[in-house]
Amino acid sequence: MRKAIIAAMLGLCASMTAQTETSQYKPGVTEQGAVYFLPKTTIRISVLVEKTTYTPGEFCMYANKYLKQMDVVQKQTVKHKVLTMGLTSHGAADKAHAYSVKFNAKTSASNVVLADDGTLLAINTEPYKQEKPNTFTAAPKPEPLNPRKFMSEEILSAANKSKMAELTALEIFEIRESKNLLTRGQADFMPQDGKQLQLMLDNLALQDKSLTQLFCGYETKDTTEHILYITPDKDFKKQVLFRLSQQLGFVDNDDLSGTPYYIDITDLKSLPEPSPMPEQKKNGAVEGIFVNVPGRVKATIYHGNKPMGSFDLSAAQYGYTEFLSGELFNKRYTTKLILSPITGAIMKLEAEMPK
């Protein structure tokens, strides 16, 4: 954000009323003063995608024989799915609609606050501080289990994989039997208190899980965030937002290997007819400040033909531009103006009478 402090220009006639003059910016024409833009609203869509990778166990081919686990997959698989979707909006300079402002000698509108892209944010006061979208932070991955830490010397010295699988299965059954005895209070060495009992049960459960994954395999999950931006100018139906392949994750919008996710944008037509704009002077200027009156739109996201959610939001480009008279910035009082950085609408308009 930057501040443009424009020095007051001397009026041509002392008897003229002090006013702020604003005119539509014309390419190639420059005037002393601030050139500003009003924003256009962009929709920001955050998509959290979970990738699940299944890795078969070393003894997967013996799962049915020794553990009676049928239908154990014996090859690696990858699956992607959408977990959540969130929608927010932000503004960016609409460079197709620019304006210039200059100051008469007695104007009070001398402190213009612009964003880095030239969007008008405030006059004579500090602008609204927009909160940044929350950034996604993936949870730390747990340490992978190492089944060999729980293998006995007999298992590790077995002559072949089949024998290792058989001995490992016997070890798993012994671990499960120990868990059952502890929970029934029938173990030879029962713990002294509940905390010690829980530690023993947790340790046995860890051994069971670690050795069982040698037969049944294991899954790892990774979650990533994908950010999409849309700046709509008109209504549309079932526009492809993105495609998601179960195996590959995000793919190009024209890649038919991915399942399409669509978005609709509908103008809610929430605004009355705009007031007529003021007539321009012969020199092309009008006296005042331009602001936006945003309209309301509905964004609906679909997975195939199934709606996933709808969001209502204000969008500058679905409204119209309104005019604030330069009389508001007369020296008789100090006018403070704050505009929304997302829509260019008035957030606060306050006139302070001099003490």
CSV table of C-alpha atoms in Angstrom, one decimal:
chain,number,residue,atom,x,y,z
A,1,MET,CA,0.0,0.0,0.0
A,2,ARG,CA,1.2,3.5,-0.7
A,3,LYS,CA,0.0,7.0,0.1
A,4,ALA,CA,-0.3,9.7,-2.5
A,5,ILE,CA,-0.2,13.2,-0.9
A,6,ILE,CA,-1.2,15.6,-3.6
A,7,ALA,CA,-0.5,19.3,-3.1
A,8,ALA,CA,-3.5,21.6,-3.5
A,9,MET,CA,-3.6,23.4,-6.9
A,10,LEU,CA,-4.4,27.1,-7.0
A,11,GLY,CA,-7.9,27.9,-8.2
A,12,LEU,CA,-8.4,30.1,-11.2
A,13,CYS,CA,-10.9,32.3,-9.4
A,14,ALA,CA,-10.9,33.1,-5.7
A,15,SER,CA,-14.7,33.3,-5.6
A,16,MET,CA,-15.2,29.7,-6.9
A,17,THR,CA,-16.2,27.1,-4.4
A,18,ALA,CA,-13.4,24.7,-3.4
A,19,GLN,CA,-14.2,21.3,-4.9
A,20,THR,CA,-12.5,18.0,-5.8
A,21,GLU,CA,-12.5,17.4,-9.5
A,22,THR,CA,-12.5,13.8,-10.9
A,23,SER,CA,-12.4,12.7,-14.5
A,24,GLN,CA,-12.2,9.4,-16.3
A,25,TYR,CA,-8.7,8.6,-17.1
A,26,LYS,CA,-7.9,8.7,-20.8
A,27,PRO,CA,-4.9,6.8,-22.2
A,28,GLY,CA,-2.1,9.2,-23.0
A,29,VAL,CA,-3.6,12.1,-21.0
A,30,THR,CA,-2.0,12.9,-17.6
A,31,GLU,CA,-3.0,15.5,-15.0
A,32,GLN,CA,-1.4,16.6,-11.8
A,33,GLY,CA,-3.1,14.6,-9.2
A,34,ALA,CA,-3.7,10.9,-8.4
A,35,VAL,CA,-4.8,8.4,-11.0
A,36,TYR,CA,-6.7,5.5,-9.3
A,37,PHE,CA,-8.5,2.4,-10.2
A,38,LEU,CA,-11.6,0.8,-8.7
A,39,PRO,CA,-11.3,-2.9,-8.0
A,40,LYS,CA,-12.7,-5.9,-9.8
A,41,THR,CA,-13.7,-8.9,-7.6
A,42,THR,CA,-11.9,-12.2,-8.0
A,43,ILE,CA,-13.1,-15.4,-6.5
A,44,ARG,CA,-10.5,-17.5,-4.7
A,45,ILE,CA,-11.2,-21.2,-4.4
A,46,SER,CA,-9.2,-23.4,-2.0
A,47,VAL,CA,-9.3,-27.2,-2.7
A,48,LEU,CA,-7.9,-29.7,-0.2
A,49,VAL,CA,-7.0,-32.9,-1.9
A,50,GLU,CA,-6.0,-36.1,0.0
A,51,LYS,CA,-3.7,-38.6,-1.7
A,52,THR,CA,-3.8,-42.1,-0.3
A,53,THR,CA,-1.0,-44.5,-1.2
A,54,TYR,CA,-1.4,-48.2,-0.4
A,55,THR,CA,1.8,-50.2,-0.3
A,56,PRO,CA,1.5,-54.0,-0.2
A,57,GLY,CA,3.2,-55.9,2.6
A,58,GLU,CA,6.3,-58.1,2.1
A,59,PHE,CA,4.2,-61.2,2.9
A,60,CYS,CA,1.0,-60.1,1.1
A,61,MET,CA,0.9,-63.4,-0.9
A,62,TYR,CA,0.7,-65.4,2.4
A,63,ALA,CA,-2.1,-63.2,4.0
A,64,ASN,CA,-4.9,-65.7,3.2
A,65,LYS,CA,-2.8,-68.8,4.1
A,66,TYR,CA,-1.6,-67.7,7.5
A,67,LEU,CA,-3.9,-64.9,8.7
A,68,LYS,CA,-7.1,-65.8,6.7
A,69,GLN,CA,-7.1,-62.3,5.2
A,70,MET,CA,-8.7,-62.6,1.8
A,71,ASP,CA,-8.7,-60.0,-1.0
A,72,VAL,CA,-5.4,-58.4,0.1
A,73,VAL,CA,-4.2,-56.2,-2.7
A,74,GLN,CA,-0.8,-57.2,-3.9
A,75,LYS,CA,0.2,-54.1,-5.9
A,76,GLN,CA,0.6,-50.5,-5.0
A,77,THR,CA,-2.4,-48.2,-5.6
A,78,VAL,CA,-2.9,-44.4,-5.4
A,79,LYS,CA,-6.2,-42.6,-4.9
A,80,HIS,CA,-7.0,-38.9,-4.8
A,81,LYS,CA,-10.1,-37.4,-3.4
A,82,VAL,CA,-11.4,-33.9,-2.5
A,83,LEU,CA,-11.7,-33.3,1.2
A,84,THR,CA,-13.0,-29.7,1.5
A,85,MET,CA,-13.5,-26.7,-0.7
A,86,GLY,CA,-13.5,-23.1,0.5
A,87,LEU,CA,-14.4,-19.9,-1.3
A,88,THR,CA,-13.2,-16.3,-0.5
A,89,SER,CA,-13.0,-13.2,-2.6
A,90,HIS,CA,-10.4,-10.4,-3.1
A,91,GLY,CA,-10.0,-7.4,-5.3
A,92,ALA,CA,-7.6,-6.4,-8.0
A,93,ALA,CA,-7.3,-3.2,-10.0
A,94,ASP,CA,-9.8,-3.0,-12.9
A,95,LYS,CA,-7.5,-1.3,-15.3
A,96,ALA,CA,-10.2,-0.9,-17.8
A,97,HIS,CA,-11.8,1.7,-15.5
A,98,ALA,CA,-9.3,4.3,-14.2
A,99,TYR,CA,-9.9,7.8,-12.9
A,100,SER,CA,-7.8,10.8,-12.1
A,101,VAL,CA,-8.3,13.2,-9.2
A,102,LYS,CA,-6.9,16.7,-8.7
A,103,PHE,CA,-7.4,19.2,-6.0
A,104,ASN,CA,-8.5,22.8,-5.8
A,105,ALA,CA,-6.7,25.1,-3.4
A,106,LYS,CA,-9.2,24.8,-0.6
A,107,THR,CA,-10.2,21.1,-1.0
A,108,SER,CA,-9.9,18.8,2.0
A,109,ALA,CA,-9.4,15.7,-0.1
A,110,SER,CA,-5.6,15.9,0.0
A,111,ASN,CA,-4.6,12.5,1.4
A,112,VAL,CA,-5.3,9.7,-1.0
A,113,VAL,CA,-4.4,6.2,0.0
A,114,LEU,CA,-3.7,3.8,-2.9
A,115,ALA,CA,-3.0,0.0,-2.9
A,116,ASP,CA,0.2,-1.1,-4.6
A,117,ASP,CA,-1.8,-1.8,-7.8
A,118,GLY,CA,-3.3,1.7,-7.8
A,119,THR,CA,-6.7,0.8,-6.3
A,120,LEU,CA,-8.3,3.6,-4.3
A,121,LEU,CA,-8.5,2.5,-0.7
A,122,ALA,CA,-9.2,5.6,1.4
A,123,ILE,CA,-9.2,9.4,1.6
A,124,ASN,CA,-8.1,11.3,4.7
A,125,THR,CA,-7.9,8.3,6.8
A,126,GLU,CA,-6.3,4.8,7.2
A,127,PRO,CA,-7.7,2.1,4.9
A,128,TYR,CA,-9.4,-1.1,5.9
A,129,LYS,CA,-6.9,-3.8,6.7
A,130,GLN,CA,-8.0,-6.9,4.9
A,131,GLU,CA,-7.3,-10.3,6.5
A,132,LYS,CA,-5.2,-12.6,4.5
A,133,PRO,CA,-6.7,-16.1,3.7
A,134,ASN,CA,-5.6,-18.8,6.0
A,135,THR,CA,-2.7,-20.8,4.7
A,136,PHE,CA,-2.9,-24.5,4.8
A,137,THR,CA,-0.2,-26.3,6.8
A,138,ALA,CA,0.0,-30.1,6.4
A,139,ALA,CA,0.2,-32.1,9.6
A,140,PRO,CA,3.6,-33.7,10.3
A,141,LYS,CA,3.8,-37.3,9.0
A,142,PRO,CA,4.2,-40.0,11.7
A,143,GLU,CA,7.3,-42.1,11.7
A,144,PRO,CA,6.8,-45.2,9.5
A,145,LEU,CA,6.7,-48.5,11.4
A,146,ASN,CA,9.6,-50.8,11.2
A,147,PRO,CA,8.3,-54.4,11.6
A,148,ARG,CA,11.8,-55.9,11.9
A,149,LYS,CA,12.1,-54.2,15.3
A,150,PHE,CA,9.5,-56.7,16.6
A,151,MET,CA,10.8,-59.8,14.9
A,152,SER,CA,12.3,-62.5,17.0
A,153,GLU,CA,15.7,-64.0,16.1
A,154,GLU,CA,14.0,-67.1,14.9
A,155,ILE,CA,12.0,-65.1,12.4
A,156,LEU,CA,14.9,-63.2,11.1
A,157,SER,CA,17.0,-66.3,10.6
A,158,ALA,CA,14.3,-68.3,8.8
A,159,ALA,CA,15.5,-70.0,5.6
A,160,ASN,CA,13.0,-68.4,3.2
A,161,LYS,CA,10.2,-65.9,3.0
A,162,SER,CA,7.4,-68.5,3.4
A,163,LYS,CA,8.9,-69.7,6.7
A,164,MET,CA,9.4,-66.0,7.8
A,165,ALA,CA,5.7,-65.4,7.1
A,166,GLU,CA,4.6,-68.5,9.0
A,167,LEU,CA,6.7,-67.6,12.1
A,168,THR,CA,5.5,-63.9,11.9
A,169,ALA,CA,1.9,-65.0,11.8
A,170,LEU,CA,2.5,-67.2,15.0
A,171,GLU,CA,4.1,-64.2,16.7
A,172,ILE,CA,1.0,-62.1,15.8
A,173,PHE,CA,-1.4,-64.6,17.3
A,174,GLU,CA,0.8,-64.7,20.5
A,175,ILE,CA,0.6,-60.9,20.8
A,176,ARG,CA,-3.1,-61.0,20.4
A,177,GLU,CA,-3.5,-63.7,23.0
A,178,SER,CA,-1.4,-61.6,25.4
A,179,LYS,CA,-3.7,-58.6,24.9
A,180,ASN,CA,-6.7,-60.8,25.6
A,181,LEU,CA,-5.2,-62.1,28.8
A,182,LEU,CA,-4.3,-58.6,30.0
A,183,THR,CA,-7.8,-57.2,29.3
A,184,ARG,CA,-9.4,-60.2,31.2
A,185,GLY,CA,-7.0,-59.9,34.1
A,186,GLN,CA,-5.7,-63.4,33.6
A,187,ALA,CA,-2.1,-62.7,32.6
A,188,ASP,CA,0.7,-64.2,34.7
A,189,PHE,CA,2.2,-60.8,35.4
A,190,MET,CA,-0.6,-58.2,35.8
A,191,PRO,CA,0.4,-54.5,36.0
A,192,GLN,CA,0.1,-52.7,39.3
A,193,ASP,CA,-2.2,-49.9,38.1
A,194,GLY,CA,-4.3,-48.8,35.1
A,195,LYS,CA,-1.6,-46.5,33.6
A,196,GLN,CA,0.9,-49.4,33.4
A,197,LEU,CA,-1.8,-51.6,32.0
A,198,GLN,CA,-2.5,-49.1,29.2
A,199,LEU,CA,1.2,-48.8,28.4
A,200,MET,CA,1.4,-52.5,28.0
A,201,LEU,CA,-1.7,-52.7,25.8
A,202,ASP,CA,-0.5,-49.8,23.7
A,203,ASN,CA,2.9,-51.6,23.2
A,204,LEU,CA,1.2,-54.8,22.2
A,205,ALA,CA,-1.1,-53.0,19.8
A,206,LEU,CA,1.9,-51.4,18.1
A,207,GLN,CA,3.6,-54.7,17.7
A,208,ASP,CA,0.4,-56.2,16.3
A,209,LYS,CA,-0.1,-53.4,13.8
A,210,SER,CA,3.5,-53.4,12.7
A,211,LEU,CA,3.7,-57.1,12.0
A,212,THR,CA,0.3,-57.3,10.5
A,213,GLN,CA,1.1,-54.7,7.9
A,214,LEU,CA,3.7,-57.2,6.5
A,215,PHE,CA,0.7,-59.2,5.3
A,216,CYS,CA,-2.0,-56.6,4.8
A,217,GLY,CA,0.1,-53.7,3.7
A,218,TYR,CA,-0.3,-50.1,4.9
A,219,GLU,CA,-1.6,-46.7,3.7
A,220,THR,CA,0.0,-43.3,3.8
A,221,LYS,CA,-2.0,-40.1,3.4
A,222,ASP,CA,-0.8,-36.7,2.1
A,223,THR,CA,-3.0,-33.6,1.9
A,224,THR,CA,-2.3,-30.7,-0.5
A,225,GLU,CA,-4.0,-27.4,-1.1
A,226,HIS,CA,-4.7,-26.2,-4.6
A,227,ILE,CA,-5.7,-22.5,-5.2
A,228,LEU,CA,-7.9,-21.5,-8.1
A,229,TYR,CA,-8.9,-18.0,-9.2
A,230,ILE,CA,-11.9,-16.9,-11.3
A,231,THR,CA,-12.8,-13.4,-12.3
A,232,PRO,CA,-16.3,-13.7,-13.8
A,233,ASP,CA,-17.8,-10.9,-16.0
A,234,LYS,CA,-21.1,-12.6,-16.8
A,235,ASP,CA,-23.2,-15.6,-15.8
A,236,PHE,CA,-22.2,-19.0,-16.9
A,237,LYS,CA,-23.3,-22.6,-16.3
A,238,LYS,CA,-21.3,-25.7,-15.8
A,239,GLN,CA,-17.9,-24.3,-16.6
A,240,VAL,CA,-15.1,-26.7,-15.8
A,241,LEU,CA,-13.4,-25.6,-12.6
A,242,PHE,CA,-10.8,-28.4,-12.5
A,243,ARG,CA,-10.5,-32.1,-13.1
A,244,LEU,CA,-9.3,-34.7,-10.6
A,245,SER,CA,-8.0,-38.1,-11.5
A,246,GLN,CA,-8.0,-40.8,-8.8
A,247,GLN,CA,-4.6,-41.9,-9.9
A,248,LEU,CA,-2.9,-38.7,-11.0
A,249,GLY,CA,-4.6,-36.0,-8.9
A,250,PHE,CA,-5.1,-32.6,-10.5
A,251,VAL,CA,-5.0,-32.8,-14.3
A,252,ASP,CA,-5.6,-30.3,-17.1
A,253,ASN,CA,-9.1,-29.2,-17.7
A,254,ASP,CA,-9.1,-30.9,-21.1
A,255,ASP,CA,-7.7,-34.2,-19.8
A,256,LEU,CA,-10.7,-36.6,-19.8
A,257,SER,CA,-8.9,-39.0,-17.4
A,258,GLY,CA,-10.0,-36.7,-14.6
A,259,THR,CA,-13.5,-36.3,-13.2
A,260,PRO,CA,-14.8,-32.8,-13.8
A,261,TYR,CA,-15.8,-30.3,-11.1
A,262,TYR,CA,-17.9,-27.5,-12.4
A,263,ILE,CA,-18.9,-24.0,-11.3
A,264,ASP,CA,-21.9,-21.9,-12.0
A,265,ILE,CA,-22.0,-18.1,-11.6
A,266,THR,CA,-25.5,-16.5,-11.3
A,267,ASP,CA,-26.2,-12.8,-11.0
A,268,LEU,CA,-28.8,-12.4,-8.2
A,269,LYS,CA,-29.8,-9.0,-9.7
A,270,SER,CA,-30.0,-7.4,-6.2
A,271,LEU,CA,-29.6,-3.8,-7.3
A,272,PRO,CA,-32.0,-1.2,-8.5
A,273,GLU,CA,-31.4,0.8,-11.6
A,274,PRO,CA,-28.4,3.1,-11.1
A,275,SER,CA,-28.7,6.9,-10.9
A,276,PRO,CA,-27.7,8.8,-14.0
A,277,MET,CA,-24.1,9.9,-14.0
A,278,PRO,CA,-23.4,13.6,-13.6
A,279,GLU,CA,-22.8,15.6,-16.8
A,280,GLN,CA,-19.2,16.2,-17.6
A,281,LYS,CA,-17.8,19.7,-17.9
A,282,LYS,CA,-16.5,20.9,-21.2
A,283,ASN,CA,-12.9,19.9,-20.2
A,284,GLY,CA,-14.1,16.3,-19.6
A,285,ALA,CA,-14.0,16.5,-15.7
A,286,VAL,CA,-16.7,15.9,-13.2
A,287,GLU,CA,-16.6,17.1,-9.6
A,288,GLY,CA,-16.5,14.2,-7.2
A,289,ILE,CA,-15.1,10.7,-6.4
A,290,PHE,CA,-16.2,7.5,-8.2
A,291,VAL,CA,-17.0,4.4,-6.1
A,292,ASN,CA,-18.5,1.0,-6.8
A,293,VAL,CA,-21.9,-0.3,-5.9
A,294,PRO,CA,-21.4,-4.0,-6.1
A,295,GLY,CA,-24.0,-6.6,-7.1
A,296,ARG,CA,-24.6,-10.0,-5.5
A,297,VAL,CA,-23.8,-13.3,-7.2
A,298,LYS,CA,-24.1,-16.9,-6.4
A,299,ALA,CA,-21.3,-19.4,-7.1
A,300,THR,CA,-22.3,-23.1,-7.1
A,301,ILE,CA,-19.8,-25.9,-7.4
A,302,TYR,CA,-20.7,-29.3,-8.7
A,303,HIS,CA,-19.0,-32.7,-8.7
A,304,GLY,CA,-20.4,-34.1,-11.9
A,305,ASN,CA,-24.1,-33.3,-11.6
A,306,LYS,CA,-24.1,-33.3,-7.8
A,307,PRO,CA,-24.0,-29.9,-6.1
A,308,MET,CA,-21.2,-29.6,-3.5
A,309,GLY,CA,-22.1,-26.2,-2.1
A,310,SER,CA,-23.3,-22.6,-3.0
A,311,PHE,CA,-21.8,-19.3,-1.9
A,312,ASP,CA,-23.2,-15.8,-2.1
A,313,LEU,CA,-20.8,-12.9,-2.4
A,314,SER,CA,-20.6,-9.3,-3.6
A,315,ALA,CA,-18.8,-8.7,-6.9
A,316,ALA,CA,-17.9,-5.2,-8.2
A,317,GLN,CA,-18.3,-6.1,-11.8
A,318,TYR,CA,-22.0,-7.1,-11.3
A,319,GLY,CA,-22.9,-3.7,-10.0
A,320,TYR,CA,-22.3,-0.2,-11.3
A,321,THR,CA,-20.1,2.9,-10.6
A,322,GLU,CA,-21.6,5.6,-8.4
A,323,PHE,CA,-20.6,9.2,-8.0
A,324,LEU,CA,-19.8,11.1,-4.8
A,325,SER,CA,-20.1,14.9,-5.1
A,326,GLY,CA,-17.0,16.9,-4.6
A,327,GLU,CA,-19.0,19.1,-2.1
A,328,LEU,CA,-18.3,16.3,0.4
A,329,PHE,CA,-14.7,17.3,0.4
A,330,ASN,CA,-15.3,21.0,0.9
A,331,LYS,CA,-13.0,22.7,3.4
A,332,ARG,CA,-15.9,23.4,5.8
A,333,TYR,CA,-15.4,19.8,7.1
A,334,THR,CA,-13.0,17.0,6.8
A,335,THR,CA,-14.5,14.0,5.0
A,336,LYS,CA,-13.0,10.5,5.7
A,337,LEU,CA,-13.7,7.8,3.1
A,338,ILE,CA,-12.9,4.1,3.3
A,339,LEU,CA,-13.6,1.8,0.4
A,340,SER,CA,-13.7,-2.0,0.4
A,341,PRO,CA,-10.5,-3.4,-1.2
A,342,ILE,CA,-12.6,-6.3,-2.6
A,343,THR,CA,-15.5,-4.4,-4.2
A,344,GLY,CA,-14.7,-0.7,-4.1
A,345,ALA,CA,-17.9,-0.1,-2.2
A,346,ILE,CA,-18.1,2.5,0.6
A,347,MET,CA,-17.3,1.0,4.0
A,348,LYS,CA,-17.2,4.2,5.9
A,349,LEU,CA,-18.1,7.8,5.0
A,350,GLU,CA,-17.6,10.3,7.8
A,351,ALA,CA,-17.6,14.1,7.8
A,352,GLU,CA,-16.0,15.9,10.8
A,353,MET,CA,-16.9,19.5,11.5
A,354,PRO,CA,-13.9,21.7,12.4
A,355,LYS,CA,-13.6,22.5,16.1
